[in-house]
PDB file of C-alpha atoms in Angstrom:
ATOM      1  CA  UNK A 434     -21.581 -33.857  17.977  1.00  0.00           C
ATOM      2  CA  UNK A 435     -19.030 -31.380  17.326  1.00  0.00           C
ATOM      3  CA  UNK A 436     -15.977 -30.996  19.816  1.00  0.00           C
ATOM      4  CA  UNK A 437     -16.408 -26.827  19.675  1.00  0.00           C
ATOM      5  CA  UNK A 438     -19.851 -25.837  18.678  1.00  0.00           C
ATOM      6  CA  UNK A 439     -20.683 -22.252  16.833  1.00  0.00           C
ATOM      7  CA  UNK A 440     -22.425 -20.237  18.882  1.00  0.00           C
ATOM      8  CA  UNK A 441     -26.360 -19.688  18.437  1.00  0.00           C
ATOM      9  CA  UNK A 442     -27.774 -17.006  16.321  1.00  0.00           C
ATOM     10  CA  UNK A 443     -27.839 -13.858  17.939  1.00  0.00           C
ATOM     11  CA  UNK A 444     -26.411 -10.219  18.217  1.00  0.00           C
ATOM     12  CA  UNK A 445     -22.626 -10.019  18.868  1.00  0.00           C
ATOM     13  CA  UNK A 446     -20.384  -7.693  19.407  1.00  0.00           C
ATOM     14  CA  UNK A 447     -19.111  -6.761  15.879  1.00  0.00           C
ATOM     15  CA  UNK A 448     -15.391  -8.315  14.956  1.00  0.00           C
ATOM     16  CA  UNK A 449     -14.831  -5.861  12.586  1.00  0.00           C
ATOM     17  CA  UNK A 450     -15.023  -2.579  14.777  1.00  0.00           C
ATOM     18  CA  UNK A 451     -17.357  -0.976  12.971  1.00  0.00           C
ATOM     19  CA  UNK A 452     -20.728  -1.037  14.614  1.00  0.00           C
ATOM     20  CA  UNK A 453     -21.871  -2.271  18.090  1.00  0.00           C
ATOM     21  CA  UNK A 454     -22.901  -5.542  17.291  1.00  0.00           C
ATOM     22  CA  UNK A 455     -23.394  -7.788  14.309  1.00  0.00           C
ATOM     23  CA  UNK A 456     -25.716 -10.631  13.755  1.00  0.00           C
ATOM     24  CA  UNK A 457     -24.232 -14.367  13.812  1.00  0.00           C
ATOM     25  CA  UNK A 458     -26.492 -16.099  12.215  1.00  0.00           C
ATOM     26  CA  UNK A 459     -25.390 -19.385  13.477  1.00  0.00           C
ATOM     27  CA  UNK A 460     -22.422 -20.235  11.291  1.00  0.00           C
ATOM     28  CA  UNK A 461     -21.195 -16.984   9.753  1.00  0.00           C
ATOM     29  CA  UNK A 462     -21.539 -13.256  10.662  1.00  0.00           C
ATOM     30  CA  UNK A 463     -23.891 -11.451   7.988  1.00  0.00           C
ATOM     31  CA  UNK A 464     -24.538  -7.603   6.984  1.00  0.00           C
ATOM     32  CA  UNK A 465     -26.811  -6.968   9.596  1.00  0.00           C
ATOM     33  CA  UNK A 466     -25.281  -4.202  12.266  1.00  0.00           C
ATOM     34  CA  UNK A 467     -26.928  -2.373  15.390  1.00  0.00           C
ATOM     35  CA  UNK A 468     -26.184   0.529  17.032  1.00  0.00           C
ATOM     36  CA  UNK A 469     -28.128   1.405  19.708  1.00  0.00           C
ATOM     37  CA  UNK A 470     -31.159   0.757  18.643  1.00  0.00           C
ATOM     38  CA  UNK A 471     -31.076   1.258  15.394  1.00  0.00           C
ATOM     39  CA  UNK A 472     -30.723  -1.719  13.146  1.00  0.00           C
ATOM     40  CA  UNK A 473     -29.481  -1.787   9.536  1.00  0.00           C
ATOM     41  CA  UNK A 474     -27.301  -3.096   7.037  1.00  0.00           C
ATOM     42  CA  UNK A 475     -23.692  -2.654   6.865  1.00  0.00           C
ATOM     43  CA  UNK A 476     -22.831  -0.924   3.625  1.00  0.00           C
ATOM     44  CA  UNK A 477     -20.779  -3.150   1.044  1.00  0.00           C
ATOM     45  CA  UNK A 478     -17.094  -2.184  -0.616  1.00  0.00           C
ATOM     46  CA  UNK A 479     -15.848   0.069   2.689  1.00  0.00           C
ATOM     47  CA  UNK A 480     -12.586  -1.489   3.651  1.00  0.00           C
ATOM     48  CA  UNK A 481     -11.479  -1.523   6.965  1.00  0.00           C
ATOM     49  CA  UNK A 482      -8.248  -0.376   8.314  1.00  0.00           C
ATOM     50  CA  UNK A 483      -6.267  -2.639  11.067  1.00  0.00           C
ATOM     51  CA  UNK A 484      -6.831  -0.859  14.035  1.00  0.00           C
ATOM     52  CA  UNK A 485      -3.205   0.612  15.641  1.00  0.00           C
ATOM     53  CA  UNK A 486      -1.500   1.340  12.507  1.00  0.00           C
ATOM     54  CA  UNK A 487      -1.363   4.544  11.091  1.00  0.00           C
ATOM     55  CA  UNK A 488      -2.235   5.238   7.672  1.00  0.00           C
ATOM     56  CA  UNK A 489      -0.938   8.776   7.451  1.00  0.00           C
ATOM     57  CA  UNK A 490       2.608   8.445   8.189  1.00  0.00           C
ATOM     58  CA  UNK A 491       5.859   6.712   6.131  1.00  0.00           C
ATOM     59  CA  UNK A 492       6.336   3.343   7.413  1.00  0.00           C
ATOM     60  CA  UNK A 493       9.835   2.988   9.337  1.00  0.00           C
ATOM     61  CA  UNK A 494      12.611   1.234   7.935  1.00  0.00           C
ATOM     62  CA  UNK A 495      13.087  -2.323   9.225  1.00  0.00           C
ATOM     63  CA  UNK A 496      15.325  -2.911  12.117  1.00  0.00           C
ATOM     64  CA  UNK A 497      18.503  -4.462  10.666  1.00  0.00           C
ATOM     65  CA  UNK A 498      18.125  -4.320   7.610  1.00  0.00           C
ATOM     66  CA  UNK A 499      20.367  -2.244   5.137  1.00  0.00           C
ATOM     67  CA  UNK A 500      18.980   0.401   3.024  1.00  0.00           C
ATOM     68  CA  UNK A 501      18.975  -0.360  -0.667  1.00  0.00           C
ATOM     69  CA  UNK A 502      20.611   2.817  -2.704  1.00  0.00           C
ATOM     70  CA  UNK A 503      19.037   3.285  -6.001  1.00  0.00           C
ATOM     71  CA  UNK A 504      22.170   4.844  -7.446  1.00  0.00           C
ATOM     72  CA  UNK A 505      25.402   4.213  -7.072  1.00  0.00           C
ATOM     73  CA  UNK A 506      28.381   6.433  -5.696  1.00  0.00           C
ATOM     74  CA  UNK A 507      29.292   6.311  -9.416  1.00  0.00           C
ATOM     75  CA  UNK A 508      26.192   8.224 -10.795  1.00  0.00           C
ATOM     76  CA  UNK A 509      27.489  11.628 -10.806  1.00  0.00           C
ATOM     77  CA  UNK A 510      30.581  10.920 -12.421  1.00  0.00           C
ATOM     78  CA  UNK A 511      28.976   8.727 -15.074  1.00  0.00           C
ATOM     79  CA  UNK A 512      26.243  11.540 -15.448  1.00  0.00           C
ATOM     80  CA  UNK A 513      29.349  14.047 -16.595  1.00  0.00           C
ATOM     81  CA  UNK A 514      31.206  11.931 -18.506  1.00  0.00           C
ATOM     82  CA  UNK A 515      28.181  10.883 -20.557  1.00  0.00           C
ATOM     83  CA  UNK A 516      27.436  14.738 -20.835  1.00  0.00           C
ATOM     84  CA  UNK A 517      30.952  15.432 -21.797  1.00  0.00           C
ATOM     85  CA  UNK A 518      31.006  12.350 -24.587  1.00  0.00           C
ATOM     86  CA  UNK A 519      27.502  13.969 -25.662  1.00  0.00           C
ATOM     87  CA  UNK A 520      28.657  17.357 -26.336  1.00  0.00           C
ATOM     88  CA  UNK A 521      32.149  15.553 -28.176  1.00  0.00           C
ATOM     89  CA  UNK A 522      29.823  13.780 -30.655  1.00  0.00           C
ATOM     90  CA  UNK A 523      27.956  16.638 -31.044  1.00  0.00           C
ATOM     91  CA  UNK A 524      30.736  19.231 -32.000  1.00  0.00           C
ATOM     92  CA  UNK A 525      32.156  16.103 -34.725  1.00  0.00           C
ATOM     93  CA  UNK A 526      29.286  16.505 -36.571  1.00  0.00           C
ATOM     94  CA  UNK A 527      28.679  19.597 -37.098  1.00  0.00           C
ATOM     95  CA  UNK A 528      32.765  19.964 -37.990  1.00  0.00           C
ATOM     96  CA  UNK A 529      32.463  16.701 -40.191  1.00  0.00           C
ATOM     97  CA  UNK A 530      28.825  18.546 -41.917  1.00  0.00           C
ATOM     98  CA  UNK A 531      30.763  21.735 -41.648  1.00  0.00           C
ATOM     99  CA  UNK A 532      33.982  20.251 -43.544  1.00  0.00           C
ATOM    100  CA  UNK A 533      31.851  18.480 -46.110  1.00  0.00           C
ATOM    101  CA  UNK A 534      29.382  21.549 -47.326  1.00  0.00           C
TER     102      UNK A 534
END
């Protein structure tokens, strides 16, 4: 004999939240719902959210822990010198295609 027994079949509050009860059919909990007393089956694919967290808002930053910059202090800088070097190259070759027609 088992040291912690499953419970018999029968209705059960529902684990998942969803309905009022759910059948336990002895060793696993199946499709079947109630609610009131109306019986059916609990329709497939619908994920369920944890309850207490919120879906609709940014999720806060963990408590110390540093946040990660995706650019450096550098950026800007490197931006206008690579703009600068850009526009260099640019005026060469039209002088150099200039020179040479």
């Amino acid at each position: 004999m088992a040291a912690n027994p499953e419970p018999d079949a029968a209705w059960h509050t529902d684990p998942f939240g969803r309905h009022e009860a759910r059948w336990w059919n002895g060793a696993k909990w199946t499709e079947k719902v109630r609610g009131g007393e109306q019986t059916g089956i609990d329709p497939p694919g619908i994920a369920v959210a944890p309850q207490g967290i919120p879906l609709n808002e940014p999720a806060s930053p963990i408590p110390g822990r540093r946040m990660i910059r995706l650019f450096g202090r550098r950026l800007p800088g490197a931006m206008l010198l690579s703009s600068v070097a850009l526009v260099a190259v640019i005026v060469l070759v039209i002088v150099v295609v200039a020179v040479l027609i």
